[in-house]
Coordinates of C-alpha atoms in Angstrom, one line a residue:
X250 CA 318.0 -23.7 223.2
X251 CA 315.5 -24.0 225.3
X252 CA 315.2 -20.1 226.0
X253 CA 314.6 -20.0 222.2
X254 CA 311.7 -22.2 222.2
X255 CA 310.4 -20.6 224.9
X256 CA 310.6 -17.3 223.5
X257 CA 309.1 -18.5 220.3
X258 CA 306.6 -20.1 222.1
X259 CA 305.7 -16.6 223.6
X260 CA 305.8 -15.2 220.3
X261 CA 303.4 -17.7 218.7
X262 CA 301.1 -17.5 221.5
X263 CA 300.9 -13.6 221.6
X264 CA 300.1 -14.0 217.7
X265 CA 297.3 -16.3 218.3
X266 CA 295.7 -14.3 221.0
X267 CA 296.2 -10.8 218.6
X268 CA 294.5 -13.2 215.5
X269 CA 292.2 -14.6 218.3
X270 CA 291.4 -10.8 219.1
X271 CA 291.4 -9.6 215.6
X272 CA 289.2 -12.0 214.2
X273 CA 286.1 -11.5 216.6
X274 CA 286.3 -7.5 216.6
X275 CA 286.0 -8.2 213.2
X276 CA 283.2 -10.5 212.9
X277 CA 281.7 -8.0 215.0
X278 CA 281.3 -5.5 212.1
X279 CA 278.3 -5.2 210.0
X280 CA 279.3 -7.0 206.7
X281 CA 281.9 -8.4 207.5
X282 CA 280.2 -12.1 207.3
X283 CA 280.1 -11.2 203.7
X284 CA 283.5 -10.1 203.2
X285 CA 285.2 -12.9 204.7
X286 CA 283.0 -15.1 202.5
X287 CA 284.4 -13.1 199.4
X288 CA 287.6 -13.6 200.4
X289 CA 287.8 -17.4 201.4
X290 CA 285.9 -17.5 197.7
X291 CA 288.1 -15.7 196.1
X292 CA 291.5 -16.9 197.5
X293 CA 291.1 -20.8 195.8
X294 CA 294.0 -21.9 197.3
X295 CA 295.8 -19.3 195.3
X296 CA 297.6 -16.8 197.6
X297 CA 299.1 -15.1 194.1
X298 CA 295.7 -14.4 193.5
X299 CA 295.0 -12.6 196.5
X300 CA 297.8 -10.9 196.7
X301 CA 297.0 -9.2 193.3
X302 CA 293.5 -8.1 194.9
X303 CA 295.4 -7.0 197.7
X304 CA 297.5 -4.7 195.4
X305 CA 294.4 -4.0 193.0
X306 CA 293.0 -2.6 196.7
X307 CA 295.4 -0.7 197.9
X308 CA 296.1 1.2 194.3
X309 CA 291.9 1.9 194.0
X310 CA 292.5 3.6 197.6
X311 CA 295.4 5.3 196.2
X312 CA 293.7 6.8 193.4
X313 CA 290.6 8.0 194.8
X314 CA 292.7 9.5 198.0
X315 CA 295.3 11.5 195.7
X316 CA 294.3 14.6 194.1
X317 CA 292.8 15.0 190.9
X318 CA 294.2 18.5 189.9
X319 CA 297.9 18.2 189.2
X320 CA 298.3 21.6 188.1
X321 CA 301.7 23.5 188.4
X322 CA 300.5 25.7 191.6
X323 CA 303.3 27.9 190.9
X324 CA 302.8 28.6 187.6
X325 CA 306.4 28.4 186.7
X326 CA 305.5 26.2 183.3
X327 CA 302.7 28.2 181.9
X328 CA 303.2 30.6 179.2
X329 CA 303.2 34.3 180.4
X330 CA 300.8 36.4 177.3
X331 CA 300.7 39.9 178.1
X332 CA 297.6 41.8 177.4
X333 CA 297.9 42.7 173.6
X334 CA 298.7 39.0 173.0
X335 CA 295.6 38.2 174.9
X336 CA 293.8 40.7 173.3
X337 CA 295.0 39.3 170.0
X338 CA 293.8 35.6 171.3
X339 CA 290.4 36.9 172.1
X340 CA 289.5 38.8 169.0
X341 CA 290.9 35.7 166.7
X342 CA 289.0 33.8 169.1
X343 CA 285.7 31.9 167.1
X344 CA 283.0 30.1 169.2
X345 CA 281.5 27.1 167.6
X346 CA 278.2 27.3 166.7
X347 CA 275.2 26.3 169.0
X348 CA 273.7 24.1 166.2
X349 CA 274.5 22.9 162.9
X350 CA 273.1 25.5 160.5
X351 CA 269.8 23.8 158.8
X352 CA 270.4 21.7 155.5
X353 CA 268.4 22.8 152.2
X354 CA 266.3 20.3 152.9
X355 CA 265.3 21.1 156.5
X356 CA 265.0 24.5 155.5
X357 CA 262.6 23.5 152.6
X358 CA 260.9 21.4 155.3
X359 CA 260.1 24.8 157.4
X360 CA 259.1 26.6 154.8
X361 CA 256.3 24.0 153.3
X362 CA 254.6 24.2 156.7
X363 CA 250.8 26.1 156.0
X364 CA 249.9 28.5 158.5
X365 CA 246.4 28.6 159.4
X366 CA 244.7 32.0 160.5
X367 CA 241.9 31.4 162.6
X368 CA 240.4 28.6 164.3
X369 CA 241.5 25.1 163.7
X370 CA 238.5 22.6 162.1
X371 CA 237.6 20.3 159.3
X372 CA 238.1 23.5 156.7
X373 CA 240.3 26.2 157.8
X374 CA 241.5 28.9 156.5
X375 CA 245.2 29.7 155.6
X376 CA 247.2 32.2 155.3
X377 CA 247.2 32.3 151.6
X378 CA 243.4 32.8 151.7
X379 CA 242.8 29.9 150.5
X380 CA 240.2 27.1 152.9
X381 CA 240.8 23.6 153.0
X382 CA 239.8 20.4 153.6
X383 CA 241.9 19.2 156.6
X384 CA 242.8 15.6 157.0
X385 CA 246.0 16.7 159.0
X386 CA 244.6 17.4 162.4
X387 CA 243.7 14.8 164.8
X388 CA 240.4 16.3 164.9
X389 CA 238.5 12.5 165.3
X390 CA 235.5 13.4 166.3
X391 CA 234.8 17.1 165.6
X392 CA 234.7 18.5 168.7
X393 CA 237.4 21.4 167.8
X394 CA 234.9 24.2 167.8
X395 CA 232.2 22.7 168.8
X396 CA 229.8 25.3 170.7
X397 CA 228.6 23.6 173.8
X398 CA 232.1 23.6 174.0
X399 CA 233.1 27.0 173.4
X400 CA 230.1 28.1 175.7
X401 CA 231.3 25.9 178.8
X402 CA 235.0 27.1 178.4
X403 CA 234.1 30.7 178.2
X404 CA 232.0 30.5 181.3
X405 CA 235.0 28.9 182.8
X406 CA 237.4 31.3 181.9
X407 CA 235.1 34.2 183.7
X408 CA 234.9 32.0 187.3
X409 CA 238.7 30.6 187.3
X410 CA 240.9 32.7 184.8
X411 CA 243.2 31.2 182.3
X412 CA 246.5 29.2 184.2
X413 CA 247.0 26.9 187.3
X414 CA 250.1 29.0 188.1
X415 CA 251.5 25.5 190.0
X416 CA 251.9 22.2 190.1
X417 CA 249.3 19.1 190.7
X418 CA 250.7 18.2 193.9
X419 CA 251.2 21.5 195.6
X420 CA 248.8 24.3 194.4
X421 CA 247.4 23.5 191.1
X422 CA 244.6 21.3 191.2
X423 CA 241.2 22.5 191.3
X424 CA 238.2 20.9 191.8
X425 CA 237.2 21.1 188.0
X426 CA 240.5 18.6 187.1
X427 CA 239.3 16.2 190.1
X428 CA 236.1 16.2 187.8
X429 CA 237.7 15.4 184.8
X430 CA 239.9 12.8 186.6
X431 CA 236.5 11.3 187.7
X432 CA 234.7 11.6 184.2
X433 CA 237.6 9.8 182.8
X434 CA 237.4 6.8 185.3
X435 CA 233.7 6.5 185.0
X436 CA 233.5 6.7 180.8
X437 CA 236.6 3.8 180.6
X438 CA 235.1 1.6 183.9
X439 CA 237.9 2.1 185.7
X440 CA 238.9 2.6 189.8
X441 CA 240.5 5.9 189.1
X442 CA 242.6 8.3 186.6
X443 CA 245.1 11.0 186.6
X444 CA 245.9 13.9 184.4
X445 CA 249.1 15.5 183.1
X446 CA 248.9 18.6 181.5
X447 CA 251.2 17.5 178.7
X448 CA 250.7 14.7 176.1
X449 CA 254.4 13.3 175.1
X450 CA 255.4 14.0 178.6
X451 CA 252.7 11.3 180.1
X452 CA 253.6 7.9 178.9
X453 CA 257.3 8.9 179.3
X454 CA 256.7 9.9 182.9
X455 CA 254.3 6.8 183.8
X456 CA 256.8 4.0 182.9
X457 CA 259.5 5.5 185.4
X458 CA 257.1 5.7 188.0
X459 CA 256.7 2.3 188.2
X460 CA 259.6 0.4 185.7
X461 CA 263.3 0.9 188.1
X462 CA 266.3 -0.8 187.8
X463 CA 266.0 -4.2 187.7
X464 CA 263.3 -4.5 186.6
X465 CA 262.5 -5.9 183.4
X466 CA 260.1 -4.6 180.0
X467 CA 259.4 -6.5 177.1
X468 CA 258.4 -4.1 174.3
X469 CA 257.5 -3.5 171.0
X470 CA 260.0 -2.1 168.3
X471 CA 257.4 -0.2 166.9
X472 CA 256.3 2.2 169.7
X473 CA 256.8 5.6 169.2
X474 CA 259.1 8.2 170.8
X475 CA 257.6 9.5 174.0
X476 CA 257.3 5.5 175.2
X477 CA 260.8 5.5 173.8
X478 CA 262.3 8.0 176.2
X479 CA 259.9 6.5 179.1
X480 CA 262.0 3.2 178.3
X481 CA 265.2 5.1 178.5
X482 CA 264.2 7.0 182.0
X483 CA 263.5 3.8 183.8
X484 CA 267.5 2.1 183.5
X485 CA 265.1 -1.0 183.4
X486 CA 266.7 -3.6 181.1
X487 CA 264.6 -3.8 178.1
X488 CA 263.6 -6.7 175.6
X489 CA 262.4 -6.3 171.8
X490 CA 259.7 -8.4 170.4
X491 CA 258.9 -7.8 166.5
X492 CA 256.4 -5.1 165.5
X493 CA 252.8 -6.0 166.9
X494 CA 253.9 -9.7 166.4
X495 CA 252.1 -11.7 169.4
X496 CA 254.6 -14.6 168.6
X497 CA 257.5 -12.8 168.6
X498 CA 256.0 -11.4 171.9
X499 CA 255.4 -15.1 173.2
X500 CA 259.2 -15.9 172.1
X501 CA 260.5 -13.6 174.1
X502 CA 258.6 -13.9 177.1
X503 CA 259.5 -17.5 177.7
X504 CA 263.3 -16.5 176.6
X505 CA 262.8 -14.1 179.7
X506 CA 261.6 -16.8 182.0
X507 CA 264.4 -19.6 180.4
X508 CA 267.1 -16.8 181.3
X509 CA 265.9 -16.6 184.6
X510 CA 265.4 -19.9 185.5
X511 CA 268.9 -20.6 184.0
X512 CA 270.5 -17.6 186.5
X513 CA 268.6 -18.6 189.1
X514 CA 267.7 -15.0 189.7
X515 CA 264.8 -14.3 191.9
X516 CA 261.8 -13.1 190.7
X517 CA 261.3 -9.2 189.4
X518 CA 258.9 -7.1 188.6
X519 CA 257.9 -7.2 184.9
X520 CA 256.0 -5.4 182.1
X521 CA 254.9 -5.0 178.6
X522 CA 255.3 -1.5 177.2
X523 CA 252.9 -1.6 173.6
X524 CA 250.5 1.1 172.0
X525 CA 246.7 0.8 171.1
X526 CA 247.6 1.8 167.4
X527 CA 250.3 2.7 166.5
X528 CA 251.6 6.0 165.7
X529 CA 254.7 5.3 163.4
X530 CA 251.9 3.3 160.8
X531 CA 248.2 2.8 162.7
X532 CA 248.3 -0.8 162.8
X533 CA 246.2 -2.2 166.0
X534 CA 247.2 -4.5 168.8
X535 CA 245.6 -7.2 169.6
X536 CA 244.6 -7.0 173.1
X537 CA 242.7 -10.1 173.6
X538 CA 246.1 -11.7 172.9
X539 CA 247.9 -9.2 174.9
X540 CA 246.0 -10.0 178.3
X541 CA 246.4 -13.9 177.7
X542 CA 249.9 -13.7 177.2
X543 CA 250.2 -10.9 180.4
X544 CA 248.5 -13.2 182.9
X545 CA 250.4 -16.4 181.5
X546 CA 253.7 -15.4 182.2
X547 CA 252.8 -12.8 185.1
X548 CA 253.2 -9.5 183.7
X549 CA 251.8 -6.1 183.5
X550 CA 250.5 -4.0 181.1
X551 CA 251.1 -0.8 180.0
X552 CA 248.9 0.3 177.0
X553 CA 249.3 3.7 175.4
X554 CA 245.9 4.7 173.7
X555 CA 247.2 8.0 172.6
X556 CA 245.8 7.7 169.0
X557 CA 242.9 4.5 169.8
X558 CA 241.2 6.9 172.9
X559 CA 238.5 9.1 170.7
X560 CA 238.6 7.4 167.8
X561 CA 238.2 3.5 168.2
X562 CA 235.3 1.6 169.6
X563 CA 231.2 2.6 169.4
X564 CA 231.7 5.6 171.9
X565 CA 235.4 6.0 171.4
X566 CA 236.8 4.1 174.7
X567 CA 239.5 2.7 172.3
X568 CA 240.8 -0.9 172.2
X569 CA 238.8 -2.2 175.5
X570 CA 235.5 -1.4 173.9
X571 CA 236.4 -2.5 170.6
X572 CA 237.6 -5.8 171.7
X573 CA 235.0 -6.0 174.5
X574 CA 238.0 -6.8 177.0
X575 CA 237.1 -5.0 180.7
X576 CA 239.3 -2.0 181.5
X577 CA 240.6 -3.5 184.5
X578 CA 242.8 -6.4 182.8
X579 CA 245.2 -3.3 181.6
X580 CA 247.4 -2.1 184.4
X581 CA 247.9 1.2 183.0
X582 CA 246.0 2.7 180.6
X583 CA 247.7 5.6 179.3
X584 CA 245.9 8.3 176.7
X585 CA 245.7 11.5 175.2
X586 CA 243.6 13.8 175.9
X587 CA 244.4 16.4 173.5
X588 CA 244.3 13.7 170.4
X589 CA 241.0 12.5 171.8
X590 CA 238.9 15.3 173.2
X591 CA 240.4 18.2 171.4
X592 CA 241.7 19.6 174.3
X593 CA 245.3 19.3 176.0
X594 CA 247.3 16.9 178.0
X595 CA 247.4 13.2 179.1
X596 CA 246.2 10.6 181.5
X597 CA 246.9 7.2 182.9
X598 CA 243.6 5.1 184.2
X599 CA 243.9 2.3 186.6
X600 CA 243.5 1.0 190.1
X601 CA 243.5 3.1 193.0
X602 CA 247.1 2.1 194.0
X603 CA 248.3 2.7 190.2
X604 CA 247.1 6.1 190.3
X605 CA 247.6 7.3 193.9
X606 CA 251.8 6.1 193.3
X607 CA 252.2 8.3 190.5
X608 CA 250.9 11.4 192.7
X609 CA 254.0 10.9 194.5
X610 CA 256.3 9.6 191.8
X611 CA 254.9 10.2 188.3
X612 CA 257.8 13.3 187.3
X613 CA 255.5 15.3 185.0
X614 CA 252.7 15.4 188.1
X615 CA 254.3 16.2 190.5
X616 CA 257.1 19.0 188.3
X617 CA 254.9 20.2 185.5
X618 CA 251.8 23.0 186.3
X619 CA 248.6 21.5 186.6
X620 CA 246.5 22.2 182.7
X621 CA 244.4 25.4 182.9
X622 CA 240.9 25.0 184.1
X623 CA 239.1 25.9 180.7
X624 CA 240.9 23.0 179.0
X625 CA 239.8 20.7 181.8
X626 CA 235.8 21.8 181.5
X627 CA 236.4 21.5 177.4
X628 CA 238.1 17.2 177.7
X629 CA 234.7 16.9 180.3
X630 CA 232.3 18.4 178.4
X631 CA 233.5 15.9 175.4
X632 CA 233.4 13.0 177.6
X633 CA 229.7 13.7 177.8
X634 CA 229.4 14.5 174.3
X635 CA 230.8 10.8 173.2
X636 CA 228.8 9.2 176.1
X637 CA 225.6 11.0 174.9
X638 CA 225.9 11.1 171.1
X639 CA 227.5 7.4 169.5
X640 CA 226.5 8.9 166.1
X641 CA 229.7 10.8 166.3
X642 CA 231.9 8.1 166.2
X643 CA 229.4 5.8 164.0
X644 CA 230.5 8.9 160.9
X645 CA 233.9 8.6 161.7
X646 CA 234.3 5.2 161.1
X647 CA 231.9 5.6 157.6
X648 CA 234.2 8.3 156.4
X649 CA 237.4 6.3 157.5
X650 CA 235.7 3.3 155.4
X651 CA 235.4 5.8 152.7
X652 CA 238.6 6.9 152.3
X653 CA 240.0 3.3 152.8
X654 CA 237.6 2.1 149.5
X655 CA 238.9 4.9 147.7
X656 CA 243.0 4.9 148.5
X657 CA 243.1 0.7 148.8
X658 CA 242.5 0.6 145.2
X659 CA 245.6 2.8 144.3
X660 CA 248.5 0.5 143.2
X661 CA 251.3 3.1 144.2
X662 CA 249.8 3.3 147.7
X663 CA 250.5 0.6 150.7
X664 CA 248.2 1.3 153.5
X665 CA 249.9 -0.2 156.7
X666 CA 247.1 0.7 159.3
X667 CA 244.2 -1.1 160.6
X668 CA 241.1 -0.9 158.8
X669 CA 239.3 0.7 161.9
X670 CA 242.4 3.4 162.5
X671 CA 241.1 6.9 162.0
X672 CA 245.2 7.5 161.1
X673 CA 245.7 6.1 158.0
X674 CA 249.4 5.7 156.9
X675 CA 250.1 6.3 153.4
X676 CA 253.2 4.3 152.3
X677 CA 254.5 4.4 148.5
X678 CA 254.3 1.0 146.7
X679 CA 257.2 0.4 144.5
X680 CA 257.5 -2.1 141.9
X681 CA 258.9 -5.7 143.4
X682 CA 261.6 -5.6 140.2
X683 CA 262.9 -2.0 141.4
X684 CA 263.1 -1.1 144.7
X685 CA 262.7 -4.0 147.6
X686 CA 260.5 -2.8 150.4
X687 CA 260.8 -5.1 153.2
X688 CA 261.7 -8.3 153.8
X689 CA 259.9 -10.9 156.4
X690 CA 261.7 -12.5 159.2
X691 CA 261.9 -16.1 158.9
X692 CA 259.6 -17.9 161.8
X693 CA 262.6 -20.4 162.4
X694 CA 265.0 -17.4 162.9
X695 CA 264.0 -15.0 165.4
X696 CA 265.0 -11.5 166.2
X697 CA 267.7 -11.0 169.1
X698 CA 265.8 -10.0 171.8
X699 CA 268.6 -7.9 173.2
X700 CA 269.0 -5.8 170.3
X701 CA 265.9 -3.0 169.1
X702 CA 266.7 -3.7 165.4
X703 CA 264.7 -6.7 163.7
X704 CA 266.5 -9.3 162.5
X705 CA 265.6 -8.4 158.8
X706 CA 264.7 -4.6 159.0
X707 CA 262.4 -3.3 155.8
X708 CA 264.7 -1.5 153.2
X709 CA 263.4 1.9 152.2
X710 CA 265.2 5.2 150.8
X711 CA 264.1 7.9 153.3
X712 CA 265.7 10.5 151.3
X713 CA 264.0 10.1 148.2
X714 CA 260.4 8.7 149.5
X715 CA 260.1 11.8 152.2
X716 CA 260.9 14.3 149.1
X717 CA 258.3 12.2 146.5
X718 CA 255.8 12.6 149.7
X719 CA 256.2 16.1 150.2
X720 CA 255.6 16.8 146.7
X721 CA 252.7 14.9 147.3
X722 CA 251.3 16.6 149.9
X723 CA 252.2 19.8 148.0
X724 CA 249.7 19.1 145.0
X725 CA 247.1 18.0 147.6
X726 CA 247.5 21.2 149.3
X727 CA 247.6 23.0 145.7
X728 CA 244.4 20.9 144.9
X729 CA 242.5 22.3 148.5
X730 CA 243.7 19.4 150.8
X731 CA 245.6 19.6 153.9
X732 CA 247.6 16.8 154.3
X733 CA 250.8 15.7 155.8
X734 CA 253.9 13.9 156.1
X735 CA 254.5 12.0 159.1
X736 CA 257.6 13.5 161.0
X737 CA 260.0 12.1 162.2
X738 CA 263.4 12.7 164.5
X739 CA 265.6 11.2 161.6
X740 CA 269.1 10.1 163.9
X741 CA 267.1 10.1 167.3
X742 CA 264.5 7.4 167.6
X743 CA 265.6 3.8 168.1
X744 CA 264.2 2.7 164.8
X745 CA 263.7 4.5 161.5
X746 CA 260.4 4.2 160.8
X747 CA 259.7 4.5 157.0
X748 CA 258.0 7.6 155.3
X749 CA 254.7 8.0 155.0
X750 CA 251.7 10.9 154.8
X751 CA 249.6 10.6 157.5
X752 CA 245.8 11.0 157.2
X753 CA 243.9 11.8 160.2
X754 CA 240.4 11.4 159.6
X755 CA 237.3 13.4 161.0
X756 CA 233.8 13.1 162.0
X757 CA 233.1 16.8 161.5
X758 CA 233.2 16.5 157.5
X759 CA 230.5 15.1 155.0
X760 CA 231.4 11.5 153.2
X761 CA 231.1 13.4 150.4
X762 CA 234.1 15.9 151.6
X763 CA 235.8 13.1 152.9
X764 CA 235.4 11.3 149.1
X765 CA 236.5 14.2 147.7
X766 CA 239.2 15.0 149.6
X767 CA 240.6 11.0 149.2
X768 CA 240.4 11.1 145.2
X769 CA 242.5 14.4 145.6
X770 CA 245.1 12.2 147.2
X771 CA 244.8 9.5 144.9
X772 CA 245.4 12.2 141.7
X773 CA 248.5 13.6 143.6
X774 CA 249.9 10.1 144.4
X775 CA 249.5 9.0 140.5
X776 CA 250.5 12.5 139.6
X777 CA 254.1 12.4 141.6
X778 CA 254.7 8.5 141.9
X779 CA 253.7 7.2 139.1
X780 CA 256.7 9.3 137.0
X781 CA 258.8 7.2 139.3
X782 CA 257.4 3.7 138.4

């Protein structure tokens, strides 16, 4: 008996030490701290519990350790084909197509596209021989064609040639885009700027340069496709506020901060993703608002002035000049430069550190060739052009008045934009009793701010308003007016934004053209619609 105690004794002892032994080789690896926490967490008392993690374990080991092809290696199971059979297999054989083969509509859509021969201004001609007035170009202020221009870029194309031939960050920048870079800075009053050479690809290449997972982005459901995919890059986790509503904004930034709070999660970085105007129907933001709220609850901002830079403000420096808010309380200001200047590409002003980071990180800088030279000199000689002569922009905005007095007055036409936009959405007004067009959200029901749809989301017929449009435009276009509708990726965007024909209005023509060319689209909208009413 009392060999057996002894020998147990032995035995319980060796087992201690070995535990003993165990236990502080294994505190001794990295990690291991946190895996022993995990485990006394997880175990509750419960050893049925850990034994089905144990087994969970060991079958997750299993599976990734075992090999994923289980194919019969000896082929003894497949079914021999000799060569005519194969033969007969292949020429049977028929590929699916690459696309779905256009609809009549899509087709008709290609076809109604003008083609102009010639250069691009405020009349140009087409194809048919016929000139127009053109109100579908973002032409703002007139600088397509203009001949200091055309002087400066031809002189440029003699001393550099045409392309870059490489990107910004290895071989493509020349001294002429550190210019423009500079001009861009100095005519916004900003530390510094930086250029991409294309204009969708900026905005959707600044917010992953700074927005990572993690991180968090409260923005608008109205913004348009290019911040769209820049939201989608990022793997940030998003919020939706209602379109250009600064309460539904201030909602959901202290919904952010409640959820938080509530987690107990620690703090992250975190920005608002909005547009100057908008492009899906040129209503403005209201930036005063939008800083307030930015330094209340500690975020940044990320403004897109693709359609506000050249057009808005008394020399065309967009929403900051407008408002008379200092460049420097927006983060990133993101523009176009082909919109704007008449030229080609994008940029993104801001501090020193803002722009130096996306040098390294911003993926259209660093992957995409550097824009060619002559496009460069033609955005710098604009800048001076807008910083030298105010009067340009001072006719834009009377000719945008002048089309608003004439198309506000037209009962089958809702204009959506801001009075100072020089896009003017054209929207058809139905009749209350036949078709409802939208509904408001209730202020004591607010939109989810996890979802991207509103809460009550306008009701509109896309089929039929996009063909009553088109016929629109094509009696404008009959009647010697360019128009157009504005397009759309039906099925891709987020949102379906509701038809409209967008007007893009120009300092280059007379009032009198631009009078002219607005009771042209008032016949055609009364013409077309007003069968429908």
């Amino acid at each position: 008996m009392n060999s057996s105690s002894q020998s147990l004794e032995l035995l319980f002892g060796f087992l201690s030490t070995s535990y003993t032994t165990l236990e502080s080789n294994f505190f001794k690896i990295p990690g291991s701290a946190v895996v022993a926490r995990y485990v006394k967490s997880s175990h509750q008392n419960d050893p049925g519990r850990t034994l089905l993690e144990l087994i969970l374990i060991i079958f997750a080991i299993r599976t990734l350790l075992q090999s994923r092809t289980r194919g019969d290696q000896s082929g003894k199971h497949f079914i021999q084909f000799d060569e005519k059979e194969i033969d007969e297999l292949v020429e049977e054989w028929t590929p699916e197509p690459l696309a779905q083969p256009l609809t009549p509509e899509e087709q008709a859509d290609l076809a109604s596209v003008p083609v102009i021969v010639g250069p691009t201004g405020p009349k140009p001609k087409l194809s048919t021989g016929k000139t127009v007035i053109n109100l579908a170009s973002y032409n703002f202020t007139g600088l397509a064609g203009n001949e200091e221009i055309k002087a400066a870029a031809l002189e440029t194309l003699r001393k550099y040639g045409l392309g870059s031939c490489g990107p910004p960050g290895f071989y493509g920048t020349q001294d002429v885009h550190i210019r423009l870079e500079q001009d861009i800075a100095d005519f916004l009053g900003t530390e510094a700027a930086i250029l991409y050479s294309q204009a969708f690809s900026t905005i959707s290449s600044v917010i992953p340069a700074f927005c990572k997972r993690g991180d968090i982005i409260v923005a608008d459901r109205g913004v348009n496709f290019a911040i769209q995919k820049g939201l989608q890059i990022s793997r940030s986790t998003v919020r939706w506020y209602d379109h250009n509503d600064m309460e539904s904004l201030e909602y959901v930034l202290e919904s952010v901060e409640k959820e938080r709070r509530k987690r107990k999660a620690p703090l992250t970085r975190r920005f608002i993703v909005t547009e100057g105007i908008f492009d899906c129907d040129g209503e403005m933001s209201d930036l005063p608002k939008l800083v307030e709220l930015k330094k209340k609850y500690k975020y940044r901002l990320i403004l897109d002035e693709s359609v506000s830079f050249g057009s808005v403000g008394r020399t065309g420096r967009g929403l900051t000049e407008i408002y008379n808010v200092p460049a420097s309380e927006v983060d990133m200001l993101v523009g176009s430069i082909s919109n704007g200047l008449s030229s080609c590409g994008g940029f993104c002003a801001g501090s020193y550190i803002v722009v130096d980071h996306q040098r390294i990180n911003g993926t259209s800088f660093v992957f995409s060739a550097a824009m060619p030279a002559v496009l460069s000199v033609a955005a710098s000689e604009g800048i001076n052009i807008l910083r030298n002569t105010p009067s340009i922009l001072s006719t834009l905005h009377d000719n945008v008045r002048a089309v608003r007095a004439i198309l506000d007055r037209v009962d089958c036409i809702h204009i959506p934009s801001h009075p100072a936009s020089a896009v003017i959405h054209l929207q058809i007004r139905w009749p209350t009793l036949q078709v409802p067009v939208s509904t408001t959200s209730s202020p004591h029901k607010p939109s989810n701010p996890l979802s991207v749809k509103p809460r009550d989301p306008p009701q509109f017929n896309i089929e039929l308003e996009e063909k009553l449009l088109q016929d629109v435009v094509d009696e404008a276009l009959a009647q010697g007016v360019l128009i157009t509708r504005a397009r759309r990726l039906r099925g891709q965007e987020l949102v379906e934004v509701r038809p409209s024909i967008r007007l893009a209005i120009t300092a280059a023509l007379s009032r009198k053209d631009c009078e002219k060319a607005a009771n042209v689209v008032k016949a055609a909208f009364v013409k077309i619609i007003g069968k429908r009413r």
